[in-house]
PDB file of C-alpha atoms and ligand atoms in Angstrom:
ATOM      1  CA  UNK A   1      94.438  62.572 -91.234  1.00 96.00           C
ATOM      2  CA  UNK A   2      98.122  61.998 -92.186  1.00 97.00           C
ATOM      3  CA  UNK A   3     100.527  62.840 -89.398  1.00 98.00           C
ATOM      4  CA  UNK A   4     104.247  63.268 -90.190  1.00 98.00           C
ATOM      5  CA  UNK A   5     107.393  63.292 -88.603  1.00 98.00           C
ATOM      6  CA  UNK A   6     109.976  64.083 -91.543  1.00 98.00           C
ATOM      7  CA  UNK A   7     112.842  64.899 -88.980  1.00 98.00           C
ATOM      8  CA  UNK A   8     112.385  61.825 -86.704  1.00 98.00           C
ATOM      9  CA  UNK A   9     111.941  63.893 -83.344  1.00 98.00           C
ATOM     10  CA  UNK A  10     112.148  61.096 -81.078  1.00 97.00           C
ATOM     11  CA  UNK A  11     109.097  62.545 -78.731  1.00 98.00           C
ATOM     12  CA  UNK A  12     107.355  63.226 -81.796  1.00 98.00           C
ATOM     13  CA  UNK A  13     107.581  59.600 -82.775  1.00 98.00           C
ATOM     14  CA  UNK A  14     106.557  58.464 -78.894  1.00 98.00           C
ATOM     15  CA  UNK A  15     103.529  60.802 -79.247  1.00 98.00           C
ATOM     16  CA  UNK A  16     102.350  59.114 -82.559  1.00 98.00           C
ATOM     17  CA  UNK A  17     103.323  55.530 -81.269  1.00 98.00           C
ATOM     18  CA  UNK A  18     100.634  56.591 -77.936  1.00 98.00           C
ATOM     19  CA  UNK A  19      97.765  58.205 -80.034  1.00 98.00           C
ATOM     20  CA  UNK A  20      97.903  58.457 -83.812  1.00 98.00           C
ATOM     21  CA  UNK A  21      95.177  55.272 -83.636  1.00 97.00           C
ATOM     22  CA  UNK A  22      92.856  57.284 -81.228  1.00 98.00           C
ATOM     23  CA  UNK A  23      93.241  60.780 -82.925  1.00 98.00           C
ATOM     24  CA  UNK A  24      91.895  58.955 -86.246  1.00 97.00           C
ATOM     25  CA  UNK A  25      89.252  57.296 -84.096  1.00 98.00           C
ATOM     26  CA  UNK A  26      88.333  60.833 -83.036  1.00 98.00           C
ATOM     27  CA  UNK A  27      88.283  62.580 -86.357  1.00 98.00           C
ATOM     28  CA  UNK A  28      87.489  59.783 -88.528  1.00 97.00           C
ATOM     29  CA  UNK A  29      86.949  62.085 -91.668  1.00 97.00           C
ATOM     30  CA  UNK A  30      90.060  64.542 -91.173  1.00 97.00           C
ATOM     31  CA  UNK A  31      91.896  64.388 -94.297  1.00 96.00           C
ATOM     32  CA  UNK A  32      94.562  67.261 -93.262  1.00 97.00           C
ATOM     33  CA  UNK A  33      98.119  66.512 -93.120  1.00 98.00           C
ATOM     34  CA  UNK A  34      99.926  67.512 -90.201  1.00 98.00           C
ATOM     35  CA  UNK A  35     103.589  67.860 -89.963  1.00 98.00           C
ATOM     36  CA  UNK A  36     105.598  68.609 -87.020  1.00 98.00           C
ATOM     37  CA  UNK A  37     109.221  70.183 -87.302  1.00 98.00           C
ATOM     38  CA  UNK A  38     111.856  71.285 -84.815  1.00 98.00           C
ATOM     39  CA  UNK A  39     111.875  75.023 -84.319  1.00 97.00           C
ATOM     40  CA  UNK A  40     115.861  76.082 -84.274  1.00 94.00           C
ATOM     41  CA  UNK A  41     117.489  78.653 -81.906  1.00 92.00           C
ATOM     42  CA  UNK A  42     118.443  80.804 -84.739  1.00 92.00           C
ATOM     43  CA  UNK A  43     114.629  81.414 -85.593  1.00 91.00           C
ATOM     44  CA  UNK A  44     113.441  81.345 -82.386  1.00 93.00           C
ATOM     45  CA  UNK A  45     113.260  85.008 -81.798  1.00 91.00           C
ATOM     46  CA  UNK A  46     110.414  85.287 -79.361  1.00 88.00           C
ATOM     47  CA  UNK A  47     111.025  81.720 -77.180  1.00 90.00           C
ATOM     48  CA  UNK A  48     108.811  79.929 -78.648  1.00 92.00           C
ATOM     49  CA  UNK A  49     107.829  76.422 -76.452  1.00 94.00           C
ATOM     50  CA  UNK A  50     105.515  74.502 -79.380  1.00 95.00           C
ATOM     51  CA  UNK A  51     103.931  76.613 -82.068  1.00 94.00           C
ATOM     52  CA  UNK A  52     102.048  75.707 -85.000  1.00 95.00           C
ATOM     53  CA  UNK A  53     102.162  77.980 -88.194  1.00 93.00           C
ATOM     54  CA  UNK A  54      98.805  76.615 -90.431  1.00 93.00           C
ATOM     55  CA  UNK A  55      99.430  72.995 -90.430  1.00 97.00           C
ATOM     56  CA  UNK A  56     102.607  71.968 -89.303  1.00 98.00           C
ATOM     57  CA  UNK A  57     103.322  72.077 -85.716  1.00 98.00           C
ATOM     58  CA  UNK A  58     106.784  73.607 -84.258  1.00 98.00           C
ATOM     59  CA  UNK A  59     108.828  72.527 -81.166  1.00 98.00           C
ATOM     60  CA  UNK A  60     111.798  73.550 -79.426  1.00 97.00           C
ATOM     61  CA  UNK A  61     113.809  71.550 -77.854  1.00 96.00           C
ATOM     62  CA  UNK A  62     115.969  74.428 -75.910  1.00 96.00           C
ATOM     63  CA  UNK A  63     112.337  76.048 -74.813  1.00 96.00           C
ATOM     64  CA  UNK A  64     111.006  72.611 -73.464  1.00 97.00           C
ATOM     65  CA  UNK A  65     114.454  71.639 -72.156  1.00 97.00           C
ATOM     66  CA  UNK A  66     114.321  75.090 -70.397  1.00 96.00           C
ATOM     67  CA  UNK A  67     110.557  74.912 -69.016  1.00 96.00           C
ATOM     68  CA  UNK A  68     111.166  71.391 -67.326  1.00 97.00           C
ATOM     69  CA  UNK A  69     108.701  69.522 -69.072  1.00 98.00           C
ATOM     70  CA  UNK A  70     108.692  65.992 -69.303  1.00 98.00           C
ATOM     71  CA  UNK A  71     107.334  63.270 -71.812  1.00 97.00           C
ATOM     72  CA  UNK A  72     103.457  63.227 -70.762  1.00 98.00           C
ATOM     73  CA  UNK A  73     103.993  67.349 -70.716  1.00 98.00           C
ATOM     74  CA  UNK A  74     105.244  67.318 -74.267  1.00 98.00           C
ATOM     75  CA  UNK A  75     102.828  65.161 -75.467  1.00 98.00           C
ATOM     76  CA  UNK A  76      99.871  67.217 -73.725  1.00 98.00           C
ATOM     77  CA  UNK A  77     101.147  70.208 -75.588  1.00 98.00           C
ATOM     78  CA  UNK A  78     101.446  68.584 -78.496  1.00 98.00           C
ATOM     79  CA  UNK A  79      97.688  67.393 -78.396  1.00 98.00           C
ATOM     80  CA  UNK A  80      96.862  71.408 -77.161  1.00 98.00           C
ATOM     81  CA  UNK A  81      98.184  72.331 -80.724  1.00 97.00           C
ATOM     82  CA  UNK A  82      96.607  69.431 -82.625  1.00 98.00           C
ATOM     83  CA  UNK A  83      93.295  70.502 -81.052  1.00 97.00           C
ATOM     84  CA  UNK A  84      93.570  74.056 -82.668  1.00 97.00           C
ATOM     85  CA  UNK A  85      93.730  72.343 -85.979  1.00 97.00           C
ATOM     86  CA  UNK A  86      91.706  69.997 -85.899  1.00 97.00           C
ATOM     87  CA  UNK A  87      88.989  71.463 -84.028  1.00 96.00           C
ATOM     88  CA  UNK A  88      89.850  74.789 -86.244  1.00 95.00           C
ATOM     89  CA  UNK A  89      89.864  77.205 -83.712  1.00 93.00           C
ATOM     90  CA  UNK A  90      89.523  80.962 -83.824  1.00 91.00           C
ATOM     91  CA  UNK A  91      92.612  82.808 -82.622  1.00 84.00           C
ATOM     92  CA  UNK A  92      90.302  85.421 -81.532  1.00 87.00           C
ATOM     93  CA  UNK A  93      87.429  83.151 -80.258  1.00 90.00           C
ATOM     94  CA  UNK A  94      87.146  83.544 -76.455  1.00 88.00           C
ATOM     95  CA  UNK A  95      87.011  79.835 -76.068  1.00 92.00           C
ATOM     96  CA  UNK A  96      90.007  78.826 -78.470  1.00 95.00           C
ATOM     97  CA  UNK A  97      92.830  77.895 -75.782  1.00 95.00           C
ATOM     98  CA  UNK A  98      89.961  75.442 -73.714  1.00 96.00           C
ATOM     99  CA  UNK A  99      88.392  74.211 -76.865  1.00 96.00           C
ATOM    100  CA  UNK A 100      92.330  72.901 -77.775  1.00 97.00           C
ATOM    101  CA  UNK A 101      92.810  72.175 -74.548  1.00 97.00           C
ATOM    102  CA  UNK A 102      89.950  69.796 -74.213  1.00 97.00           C
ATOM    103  CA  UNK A 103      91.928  67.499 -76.698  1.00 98.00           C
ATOM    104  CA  UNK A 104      94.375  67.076 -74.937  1.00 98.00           C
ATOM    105  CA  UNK A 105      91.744  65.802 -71.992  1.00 98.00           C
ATOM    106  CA  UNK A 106      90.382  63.583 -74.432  1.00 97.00           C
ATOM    107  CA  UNK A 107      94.030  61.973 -75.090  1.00 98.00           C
ATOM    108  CA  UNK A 108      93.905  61.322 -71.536  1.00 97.00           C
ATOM    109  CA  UNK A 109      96.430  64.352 -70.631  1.00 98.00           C
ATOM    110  CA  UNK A 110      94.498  66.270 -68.583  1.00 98.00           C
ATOM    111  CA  UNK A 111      96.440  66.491 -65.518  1.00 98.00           C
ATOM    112  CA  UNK A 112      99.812  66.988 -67.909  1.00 98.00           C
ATOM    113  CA  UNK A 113      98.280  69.979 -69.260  1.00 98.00           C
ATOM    114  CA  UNK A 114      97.610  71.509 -66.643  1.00 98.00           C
ATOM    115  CA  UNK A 115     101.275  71.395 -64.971  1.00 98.00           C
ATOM    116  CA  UNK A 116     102.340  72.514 -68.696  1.00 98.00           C
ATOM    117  CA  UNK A 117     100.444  75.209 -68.070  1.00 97.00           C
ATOM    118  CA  UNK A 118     101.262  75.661 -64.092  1.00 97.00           C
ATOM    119  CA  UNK A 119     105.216  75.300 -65.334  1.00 97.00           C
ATOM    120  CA  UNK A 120     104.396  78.136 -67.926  1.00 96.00           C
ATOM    121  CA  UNK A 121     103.110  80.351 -65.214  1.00 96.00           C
ATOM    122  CA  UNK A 122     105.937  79.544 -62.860  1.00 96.00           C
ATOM    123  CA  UNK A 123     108.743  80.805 -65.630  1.00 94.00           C
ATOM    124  CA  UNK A 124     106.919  84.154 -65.760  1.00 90.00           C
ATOM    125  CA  UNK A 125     107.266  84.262 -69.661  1.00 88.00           C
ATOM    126  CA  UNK A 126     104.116  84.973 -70.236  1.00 84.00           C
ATOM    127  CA  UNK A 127     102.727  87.635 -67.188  1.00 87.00           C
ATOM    128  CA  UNK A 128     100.943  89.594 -69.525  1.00 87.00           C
ATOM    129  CA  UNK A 129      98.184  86.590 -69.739  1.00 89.00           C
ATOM    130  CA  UNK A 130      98.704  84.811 -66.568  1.00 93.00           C
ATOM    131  CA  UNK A 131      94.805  85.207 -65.812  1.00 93.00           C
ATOM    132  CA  UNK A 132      93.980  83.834 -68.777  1.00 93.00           C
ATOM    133  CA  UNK A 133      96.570  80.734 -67.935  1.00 95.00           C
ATOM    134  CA  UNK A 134      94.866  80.067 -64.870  1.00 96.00           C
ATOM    135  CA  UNK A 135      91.534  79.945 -66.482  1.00 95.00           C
ATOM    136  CA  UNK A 136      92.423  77.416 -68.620  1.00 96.00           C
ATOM    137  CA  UNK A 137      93.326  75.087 -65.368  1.00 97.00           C
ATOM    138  CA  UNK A 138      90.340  76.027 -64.024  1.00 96.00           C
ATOM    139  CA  UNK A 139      88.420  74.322 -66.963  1.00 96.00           C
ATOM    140  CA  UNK A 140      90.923  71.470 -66.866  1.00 97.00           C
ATOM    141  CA  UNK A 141      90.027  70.748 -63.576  1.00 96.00           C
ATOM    142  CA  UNK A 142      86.341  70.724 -64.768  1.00 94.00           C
ATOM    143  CA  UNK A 143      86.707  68.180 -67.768  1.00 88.00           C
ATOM    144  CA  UNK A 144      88.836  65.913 -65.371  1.00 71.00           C
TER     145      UNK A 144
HETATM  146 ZN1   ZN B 201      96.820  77.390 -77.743  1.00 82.64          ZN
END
């Protein structure tokens, strides 16, 4: 897998610097190429926190600024969208949040998904799916 960082996002870099070697360890015959881009204000129209649009993977600073997260957060979310690709989830698969959650377990972020996900729950930006949200810890709490 090739995994790119054409605009030098500094937490981008940390996360490749912690786990680029173990993500090719873990899909040693991935060929995609994944690029990750900063999502600006001006397109940002529904808040987006980290998005990923096919292959390349989206994150905005002023959304993860806003939610609190630190470091080990970002990088757990980061892993959560790597896992949809590479583990080429369904968006309407029942299972397709935990399946790209359990990559981020595997990255050893399994605690810093979960307060991602706690944090997400907290800023009520999402109400409509909070059950869903706390599912998802529930099966983090599992793989731990
Ligand atoms: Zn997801």
């Amino acid at each position: 897998m090739i995994l790119s960082n054409p605009f030098k996002l500094p937490v981008v870099d940390a996360f490749l610097r912690c786990y680029a070697e173990t993500l090719q360890r873990l899909f040693p015959d991935c060929s995609l190429e994944i690029k990750f881009k900063p999502l600006d204000d001006a397109d940002n129209e529904y808040r987006d926190i980290i998005v990923r649009l096919n292959k390349t993977i989206y994150l905005s600073e002023k959304e993860i600024g806003k939610l609190g997260l630190t470091p080990p957060e970002i990088f757990a979310a980061i892993a959560h969208e790597l896992g949809h690709i590479l583990y080429h989830t369904h968006p309407w698969a029942y299972d397709a949040e935990e399946r790209a959650d359990t990559l981020a377990a595997q990255l050893g972020l399994g605690a810093q998904m979960i307060t991602v996900i706690e944090k997400i729950i907290a800023s009520r930006r999402f109400r409509h799916i909070t059950s869903l949200l706390v599912k998802r810890i529930q099966y983090l709490t599992h793989l731990a």
